[in-house]
Short mmCIF file of C-alpha atoms and ligand atoms in Angstrom, two decimals:
data_model
loop_
_atom_site.label_atom_id
_atom_site.label_comp_id
_atom_site.label_asym_id
_atom_site.label_seq_id
_atom_site.Cartn_x
_atom_site.Cartn_y
_atom_site.Cartn_z
CA UNK H 1 50.38 343.44 117.31
CA UNK H 2 49.82 343.94 121.02
CA UNK H 3 51.14 347.43 121.74
CA UNK H 4 47.98 349.09 120.47
CA UNK H 5 45.46 350.75 122.69
CA UNK H 6 42.37 348.59 122.19
CA UNK H 7 39.08 350.19 123.08
CA UNK H 8 36.33 348.17 121.44
CA UNK H 9 32.98 346.92 122.80
CA UNK H 10 34.50 343.48 123.07
CA UNK H 11 36.91 341.94 123.12
CA UNK H 12 37.89 344.27 125.96
CA UNK H 13 41.16 344.73 127.83
CA UNK H 14 42.24 341.76 129.88
CA UNK H 15 43.85 342.41 133.25
CA UNK H 16 47.31 341.08 133.92
CA UNK H 17 46.15 338.72 136.68
CA UNK H 18 43.78 337.08 134.16
CA UNK H 19 46.55 336.67 131.61
CA UNK H 20 48.82 335.20 134.27
CA UNK H 21 46.13 332.77 135.44
CA UNK H 22 46.03 331.40 131.88
CA UNK H 23 49.69 330.50 132.14
CA UNK H 24 49.24 328.34 135.26
CA UNK H 25 50.21 324.71 135.14
CA UNK H 26 47.44 322.55 133.67
CA UNK H 27 46.03 319.17 134.61
CA UNK H 28 43.86 316.61 132.86
CA UNK H 29 40.45 318.32 133.03
CA UNK H 30 38.58 315.09 132.15
CA UNK H 31 39.62 313.15 135.23
CA UNK H 32 41.06 315.54 137.80
CA UNK H 33 38.39 316.05 140.46
CA UNK H 34 40.03 319.36 141.49
CA UNK H 35 39.34 320.76 138.04
CA UNK H 36 35.66 319.78 138.28
CA UNK H 37 35.54 321.68 141.56
CA UNK H 38 37.25 324.70 140.03
CA UNK H 39 34.88 324.70 137.05
CA UNK H 40 31.84 324.33 139.34
CA UNK H 41 33.06 327.10 141.64
CA UNK H 42 33.51 329.43 138.65
CA UNK H 43 29.96 328.61 137.49
CA UNK H 44 28.63 329.21 141.02
CA UNK H 45 30.39 332.59 141.14
CA UNK H 46 28.86 333.54 137.79
CA UNK H 47 25.45 332.48 139.17
CA UNK H 48 25.94 334.96 142.03
CA UNK H 49 26.75 337.77 139.59
CA UNK H 50 23.69 337.09 137.42
CA UNK H 51 21.52 336.26 140.44
CA UNK H 52 20.29 332.79 139.63
CA UNK H 53 19.86 329.41 141.25
CA UNK H 54 19.67 327.79 137.81
CA UNK H 55 22.51 325.63 136.56
CA UNK H 56 25.28 327.60 134.89
CA UNK H 57 27.61 326.06 132.33
CA UNK H 58 30.72 327.33 130.59
CA UNK H 59 30.90 326.10 127.00
CA UNK H 60 34.01 325.95 124.88
CA UNK H 61 33.30 328.42 122.10
CA UNK H 62 32.85 332.14 121.60
CA UNK H 63 29.51 333.87 122.45
CA UNK H 64 27.83 332.84 119.22
CA UNK H 65 27.97 329.22 120.39
CA UNK H 66 25.57 330.17 123.19
CA UNK H 67 23.07 331.75 120.80
CA UNK H 68 23.16 328.75 118.51
CA UNK H 69 23.06 326.20 121.37
CA UNK H 70 20.01 327.80 122.94
CA UNK H 71 18.11 327.78 119.63
CA UNK H 72 19.30 324.30 118.68
CA UNK H 73 18.22 322.89 122.03
CA UNK H 74 14.74 324.42 122.15
CA UNK H 75 13.71 324.33 118.49
CA UNK H 76 11.82 321.49 116.85
CA UNK H 77 10.61 321.55 113.30
CA UNK H 78 7.68 323.93 112.87
CA UNK H 79 7.91 325.52 116.33
CA UNK H 80 6.73 329.11 116.35
CA UNK H 81 9.37 331.40 117.85
CA UNK H 82 9.02 335.10 118.63
CA UNK H 83 12.16 336.97 117.59
CA UNK H 84 12.24 340.40 119.24
CA UNK H 85 14.19 342.66 116.92
CA UNK H 86 15.42 346.10 117.82
CA UNK H 87 19.02 345.60 116.80
CA UNK H 88 21.44 343.67 114.62
CA UNK H 89 21.86 340.73 117.04
CA UNK H 90 18.17 340.75 117.90
CA UNK H 91 17.20 340.35 114.27
CA UNK H 92 20.00 337.83 113.72
CA UNK H 93 18.32 335.29 116.01
CA UNK H 94 15.88 334.48 113.23
CA UNK H 95 18.70 332.80 111.30
CA UNK H 96 19.44 330.38 114.15
CA UNK H 97 15.74 329.70 114.66
CA UNK H 98 15.25 328.92 110.95
CA UNK H 99 18.45 326.89 110.75
CA UNK H 100 16.97 324.42 113.26
CA UNK H 101 13.57 324.26 111.56
CA UNK H 102 11.69 326.84 113.61
CA UNK H 103 9.15 329.29 112.27
CA UNK H 104 10.59 332.69 113.27
CA UNK H 105 7.98 335.41 113.76
CA UNK H 106 9.63 338.82 113.95
CA UNK H 107 8.52 341.55 116.33
CA UNK H 108 10.51 344.30 114.62
CA UNK H 109 10.85 347.80 116.00
CA UNK H 110 13.11 350.80 115.41
CA UNK H 111 16.75 350.18 116.26
CA UNK H 112 17.02 353.63 117.85
CA UNK H 113 15.32 352.79 121.15
CA UNK H 114 14.51 350.02 123.57
CA UNK H 115 11.45 347.80 123.18
CA UNK H 116 8.24 349.44 124.38
CA UNK H 117 6.68 346.95 126.78
CA UNK H 118 3.16 348.19 126.07
CA UNK H 119 3.55 347.59 122.35
CA UNK H 120 4.73 344.07 123.08
CA UNK H 121 1.77 343.60 125.42
CA UNK H 122 -0.66 344.61 122.66
CA UNK H 123 1.03 342.28 120.22
CA UNK H 124 0.91 339.33 122.63
CA UNK H 125 -2.77 339.84 123.36
CA UNK H 126 -3.46 338.97 119.73
CA UNK H 127 -0.76 336.37 119.15
CA UNK H 128 1.02 334.44 121.88
CA UNK H 129 1.31 330.90 120.62
CA UNK H 130 5.11 330.74 120.78
CA UNK H 131 7.34 328.07 122.23
CA UNK H 132 10.00 330.59 123.11
CA UNK H 133 11.10 334.15 122.45
CA UNK H 134 14.55 335.59 121.85
CA UNK H 135 15.70 339.02 122.97
CA UNK H 136 19.01 340.82 123.34
CA UNK H 137 19.89 342.53 126.60
CA UNK H 138 22.36 345.04 125.13
CA UNK H 139 22.44 345.01 121.31
CA UNK H 140 26.06 346.01 120.86
CA UNK H 141 26.16 347.50 117.33
CA UNK H 142 23.87 350.32 118.50
CA UNK H 143 24.15 349.99 122.29
CA UNK H 144 20.43 349.67 123.02
CA UNK H 145 19.46 348.14 126.36
CA UNK H 146 16.16 346.34 126.71
CA UNK H 147 14.07 346.35 129.86
CA UNK H 148 14.18 342.64 130.63
CA UNK H 149 12.69 343.11 134.09
CA UNK H 150 9.30 343.74 132.46
CA UNK H 151 9.63 341.95 129.13
CA UNK H 152 10.67 338.50 130.32
CA UNK H 153 8.02 338.12 133.07
CA UNK H 154 5.41 339.27 130.53
CA UNK H 155 6.44 336.55 128.09
CA UNK H 156 6.48 334.00 130.90
CA UNK H 157 2.85 334.84 131.72
CA UNK H 158 2.00 333.45 128.30
CA UNK H 159 4.16 330.37 128.98
CA UNK H 160 6.68 331.53 126.43
CA UNK H 161 10.23 330.48 127.32
CA UNK H 162 12.88 333.18 126.98
CA UNK H 163 16.37 333.15 125.50
CA UNK H 164 18.30 336.27 126.47
CA UNK H 165 21.54 337.28 124.77
CA UNK H 166 23.38 339.20 127.49
CA UNK H 167 26.81 338.71 125.92
CA UNK H 168 27.48 342.45 125.90
CA UNK H 169 25.74 343.28 129.18
CA UNK H 170 26.56 340.50 131.64
CA UNK H 171 28.96 341.90 134.21
CA UNK H 172 28.27 345.50 133.16
CA UNK H 173 24.52 345.82 133.58
CA UNK H 174 22.16 344.68 136.30
CA UNK H 175 21.02 341.17 135.44
CA UNK H 176 18.58 339.28 137.65
CA UNK H 177 17.95 335.98 135.92
CA UNK H 178 15.62 334.45 138.52
CA UNK H 179 13.64 337.55 139.42
CA UNK H 180 13.16 338.34 135.72
CA UNK H 181 12.20 334.68 135.02
CA UNK H 182 14.74 334.16 132.25
CA UNK H 183 14.98 330.59 130.98
CA UNK H 184 18.23 330.64 129.05
CA UNK H 185 20.65 333.49 129.77
CA UNK H 186 23.75 333.81 127.62
CA UNK H 187 27.05 335.55 128.24
CA UNK H 188 30.52 335.64 126.74
CA UNK H 189 33.99 335.84 128.22
CA UNK H 190 35.28 338.74 126.13
CA UNK H 191 32.90 341.63 126.78
CA UNK H 192 32.18 343.15 130.22
CA UNK H 193 33.72 340.13 131.94
CA UNK H 194 37.06 341.02 130.38
CA UNK H 195 38.62 337.63 129.76
CA UNK H 196 39.86 336.70 126.27
CA UNK H 197 37.32 335.49 123.69
CA UNK H 198 36.60 331.78 123.52
CA UNK H 199 33.99 330.90 126.13
CA UNK H 200 30.22 331.06 126.39
CA UNK H 201 28.29 331.28 129.64
CA UNK H 202 24.82 329.71 129.79
CA UNK H 203 22.25 329.43 132.55
CA UNK H 204 19.38 327.02 132.02
CA UNK H 205 16.10 327.05 133.99
CA UNK H 206 14.16 323.98 135.04
CA UNK H 207 11.44 324.89 132.51
CA UNK H 208 14.01 325.02 129.72
CA UNK H 209 15.45 321.67 130.81
CA UNK H 210 11.99 320.15 130.85
CA UNK H 211 11.30 321.51 127.39
CA UNK H 212 14.51 319.94 126.08
CA UNK H 213 13.64 316.60 127.74
CA UNK H 214 10.12 316.60 126.30
CA UNK H 215 11.29 317.05 122.71
CA UNK H 216 9.84 314.57 120.24
CA UNK H 217 12.88 314.74 118.00
CA UNK H 218 16.56 314.71 118.94
CA UNK H 219 18.51 317.95 119.10
CA UNK H 220 20.32 318.40 115.81
CA UNK H 221 24.02 318.36 116.60
CA UNK H 222 26.03 317.41 119.65
CA UNK H 223 28.06 320.49 120.54
CA UNK H 224 24.96 322.69 120.53
CA UNK H 225 22.82 320.40 122.66
CA UNK H 226 22.51 321.90 126.14
CA UNK H 227 21.07 318.59 127.34
CA UNK H 228 24.53 316.99 127.31
CA UNK H 229 25.53 319.11 130.33
CA UNK H 230 22.88 317.74 132.66
CA UNK H 231 24.42 316.45 135.91
CA UNK H 232 27.98 316.73 134.60
CA UNK H 233 29.22 317.49 138.13
CA UNK H 234 27.54 314.56 139.88
CA UNK H 235 28.70 312.26 137.10
CA UNK H 236 32.19 313.80 137.14
CA UNK H 237 32.05 313.88 133.41
CA UNK H 238 32.23 316.71 130.88
CA UNK H 239 30.72 316.10 127.45
CA UNK H 240 34.10 316.94 125.93
CA UNK H 241 37.52 318.02 127.17
CA UNK H 242 37.43 321.51 128.65
CA UNK H 243 39.84 324.25 127.48
CA UNK H 244 41.49 324.47 130.85
CA UNK H 245 43.65 327.57 130.34
CA UNK H 246 40.69 329.56 129.05
CA UNK H 247 38.68 328.54 132.10
CA UNK H 248 41.52 329.40 134.49
CA UNK H 249 41.55 332.88 132.95
CA UNK H 250 37.77 333.24 133.13
CA UNK H 251 37.82 332.09 136.77
CA UNK H 252 40.22 334.92 137.62
CA UNK H 253 38.19 337.50 135.67
CA UNK H 254 35.10 336.42 137.63
CA UNK H 255 37.09 336.64 140.90
CA UNK H 256 38.00 340.21 139.95
CA UNK H 257 34.30 341.09 139.67
CA UNK H 258 33.41 339.31 142.93
CA UNK H 259 36.31 341.01 144.76
CA UNK H 260 35.26 344.46 143.56
CA UNK H 261 31.60 343.54 144.31
CA UNK H 262 29.15 343.49 141.45
CA UNK H 263 27.26 346.56 142.78
CA UNK H 264 30.47 348.61 142.57
CA UNK H 265 31.27 347.25 139.12
CA UNK H 266 27.83 348.24 137.84
CA UNK H 267 28.10 351.65 139.46
CA UNK H 268 31.46 352.24 137.76
CA UNK H 269 29.86 351.41 134.38
CA UNK H 270 26.85 353.64 134.98
CA UNK H 271 28.85 356.72 135.99
CA UNK H 272 31.28 356.46 133.09
CA UNK H 273 28.53 355.84 130.54
CA UNK H 274 26.38 358.68 131.78
CA UNK H 275 29.20 361.25 131.77
CA UNK H 276 30.33 360.02 128.33
CA UNK H 277 26.89 360.55 126.80
CA UNK H 278 26.46 364.00 128.31
CA UNK H 279 29.95 365.07 127.25
CA UNK H 280 29.48 363.89 123.66
CA UNK H 281 26.19 365.75 123.30
CA UNK H 282 27.55 369.01 124.65
CA UNK H 283 30.63 368.59 122.47
CA UNK H 284 28.36 368.63 119.42
CA UNK H 285 27.91 365.00 118.44
CA UNK H 286 24.63 363.08 118.21
CA UNK H 287 24.02 359.78 119.91
CA UNK H 288 22.51 357.05 117.73
CA UNK H 289 19.82 356.19 120.28
CA UNK H 290 16.96 358.33 121.50
CA UNK H 291 16.43 356.18 124.60
CA UNK H 292 17.39 352.84 126.15
CA UNK H 293 21.08 353.58 126.65
CA UNK H 294 23.27 350.75 127.85
CA UNK H 295 26.09 351.44 130.29
CA UNK H 296 28.42 349.14 128.40
CA UNK H 297 28.62 350.79 124.97
CA UNK H 298 27.78 354.17 123.46
CA UNK H 299 27.09 354.54 119.73
CA UNK H 300 27.77 357.99 118.30
CA UNK H 301 26.86 359.31 114.89
CA UNK H 302 29.90 360.60 113.08
CA UNK H 303 29.21 363.53 110.71
CA UNK H 304 28.91 362.36 107.11
CA UNK H 305 31.75 364.57 105.85
CA UNK H 306 34.15 362.61 108.08
CA UNK H 307 32.56 359.16 108.38
CA UNK H 308 33.10 356.52 111.05
CA UNK H 309 35.45 354.36 108.97
CA UNK H 310 37.72 357.26 108.14
CA UNK H 311 37.80 358.31 111.79
CA UNK H 312 38.61 354.82 113.05
CA UNK H 313 41.35 354.36 110.43
CA UNK H 314 42.82 357.69 111.39
CA UNK H 315 42.81 356.81 115.10
CA UNK H 316 44.66 353.62 114.33
CA UNK H 317 47.26 355.20 112.03
CA UNK H 318 47.92 358.37 113.97
CA UNK H 319 47.19 357.33 117.55
CA UNK H 320 47.79 353.56 117.50
CA UNK H 321 44.29 353.15 118.90
CA UNK H 322 41.88 350.46 117.79
CA UNK H 323 38.20 351.38 118.03
CA UNK H 324 35.15 349.84 116.41
CA UNK H 325 32.65 351.33 114.02
CA UNK H 326 29.43 349.34 113.84
CA UNK H 327 28.04 346.35 111.95
CA UNK H 328 25.90 345.92 108.87
CA UNK H 329 23.98 348.96 107.73
CA UNK H 330 25.50 351.16 110.47
CA UNK H 331 29.15 350.60 109.61
CA UNK H 332 29.78 353.97 107.95
CA UNK H 333 27.81 356.05 110.41
CA UNK H 334 28.54 354.90 113.92
CA UNK H 335 31.60 354.89 116.11
CA UNK H 336 31.25 352.87 119.27
CA UNK H 337 32.82 353.61 122.61
CA UNK H 338 33.07 350.30 124.42
CA UNK H 339 33.27 351.42 128.04
CA UNK H 340 32.69 347.93 129.41
CA UNK H 341 34.56 345.65 131.80
CA UNK H 342 38.17 346.68 132.25
CA UNK H 343 37.60 349.43 129.65
CA UNK H 344 35.24 351.09 132.12
CA UNK H 345 38.07 352.68 134.06
CA UNK H 346 38.53 356.42 134.41
CA UNK H 347 42.05 356.64 132.98
CA UNK H 348 41.01 354.55 129.97
CA UNK H 349 37.84 356.45 129.08
CA UNK H 350 39.65 359.77 129.46
CA UNK H 351 42.41 358.58 127.18
CA UNK H 352 39.99 357.41 124.49
CA UNK H 353 37.87 360.55 124.64
CA UNK H 354 41.02 362.63 124.26
CA UNK H 355 42.02 360.63 121.17
CA UNK H 356 38.54 360.97 119.67
CA UNK H 357 38.56 364.72 120.33
CA UNK H 358 41.97 365.25 118.74
CA UNK H 359 41.26 363.00 115.77
CA UNK H 360 37.91 364.59 114.98
CA UNK H 361 39.43 368.06 115.07
CA UNK H 362 42.38 366.97 112.95
CA UNK H 363 39.87 365.64 110.42
CA UNK H 364 38.07 368.98 110.30
CA UNK H 365 35.36 368.67 112.95
CA UNK H 366 34.46 372.07 114.26
CA UNK H 367 34.14 372.33 118.01
CA UNK H 368 35.72 374.79 120.39
CA UNK H 369 35.02 372.41 123.26
CA UNK H 370 37.24 369.84 124.90
CA UNK H 371 35.71 366.40 125.26
CA UNK H 372 37.73 365.38 128.32
CA UNK H 373 36.94 368.61 130.15
CA UNK H 374 33.26 368.00 129.43
CA UNK H 375 33.53 364.43 130.67
CA UNK H 376 35.13 365.61 133.90
CA UNK H 377 32.41 368.21 134.32
CA UNK H 378 29.70 365.56 134.13
CA UNK H 379 31.47 362.75 135.96
CA UNK H 380 30.25 362.44 139.52
C1 PLP N 401 29.76 339.98 120.93
C2 PLP N 401 28.36 339.56 120.93
C3 PLP N 401 28.00 338.26 120.62
C4 PLP N 401 29.01 337.26 120.19
O1 PLP N 401 29.27 337.47 118.87
P1 PLP N 401 30.63 337.89 118.18
O2 PLP N 401 30.28 339.06 117.33
O3 PLP N 401 31.05 336.74 117.40
O4 PLP N 401 31.61 338.26 119.24
C5 PLP N 401 26.67 337.94 120.67
N1 PLP N 401 25.72 338.83 121.03
C6 PLP N 401 26.04 340.10 121.34
C7 PLP N 401 24.96 341.06 121.72
C8 PLP N 401 27.37 340.50 121.30
O5 PLP N 401 27.70 341.76 121.60
#
């Protein structure tokens, strides 16, 4: 199972020191003060990476738990919620909003580019009576990156709280939670942070906490109530027993980012993503997006006569390489290159581009160019 080359936009490769950290001796995380300190220190390190003074929590559950918790905690029956949709995850937020009784109002735009701030401005001038808005930082199935630095402060001007899904961007894209006035920021362990799947990262602003406190009705559910984390450190009490080995691994993955320095990590992502896009275009493939490219994942259109599923199956059978197509309506058309986290390393991207090049040609794609040579030409 584990001798494959895995190059997907999450879960990403996990470094050996992270895997080893997970095998460290464990303690009782409910009562051992040292574990509370370790957990808190990991949260504080994450806060540095995402540039916030807000409280950060690590929840026991994969990224989706964060999306659901944020909606469960803020939504009361009948609340109007603005769901900003320019991707599969963006649109998907409406299901969580409705599940908890909210009235989801969609702001739906093409999935081929990032949200146009001026269009959102025009929309909000006419309708802005929303308790909160949801938006995705990088919508992974298509790789679109939204300009949160303008969108979130704009929403805040109308007193609309923001929930940002940065699961596929956190640790691979610039993310300034405080400067961009983001109320609930969500991340996951298994994407650009490069720890195994299983943990959600959440930061909660004072405004979001106040909104949860002022609810007239109780939050539906216990696990998804962000209110249960309030003052856990001062009280020396977690709401439930923490998955200690997962958190030991995450702590090491976060140390890796801090040691390399987040600026260098982001720079590494940017250079690889930019050269990848240029190389693919000159090679003769089309990118799915027209603008708003994320540095964590690139979606390419695979010619219809080959198809993304056939290509990915071929790469697995012939080259022992696991790559991802896309989700939902894009499954047949898009292959995704997940150059995020530990996948955003030169030797890894070169290897995957070489496999894509060979596989496409073996399946009949006509190009007299070499994808790796093109990548090297554009990489600077
Ligand atoms: C991966 C991801 C999540 C978590 O969902 P899973 O598909 O269950 O891993 C949430 N949001 C985004 C944008 C993601 O990329």
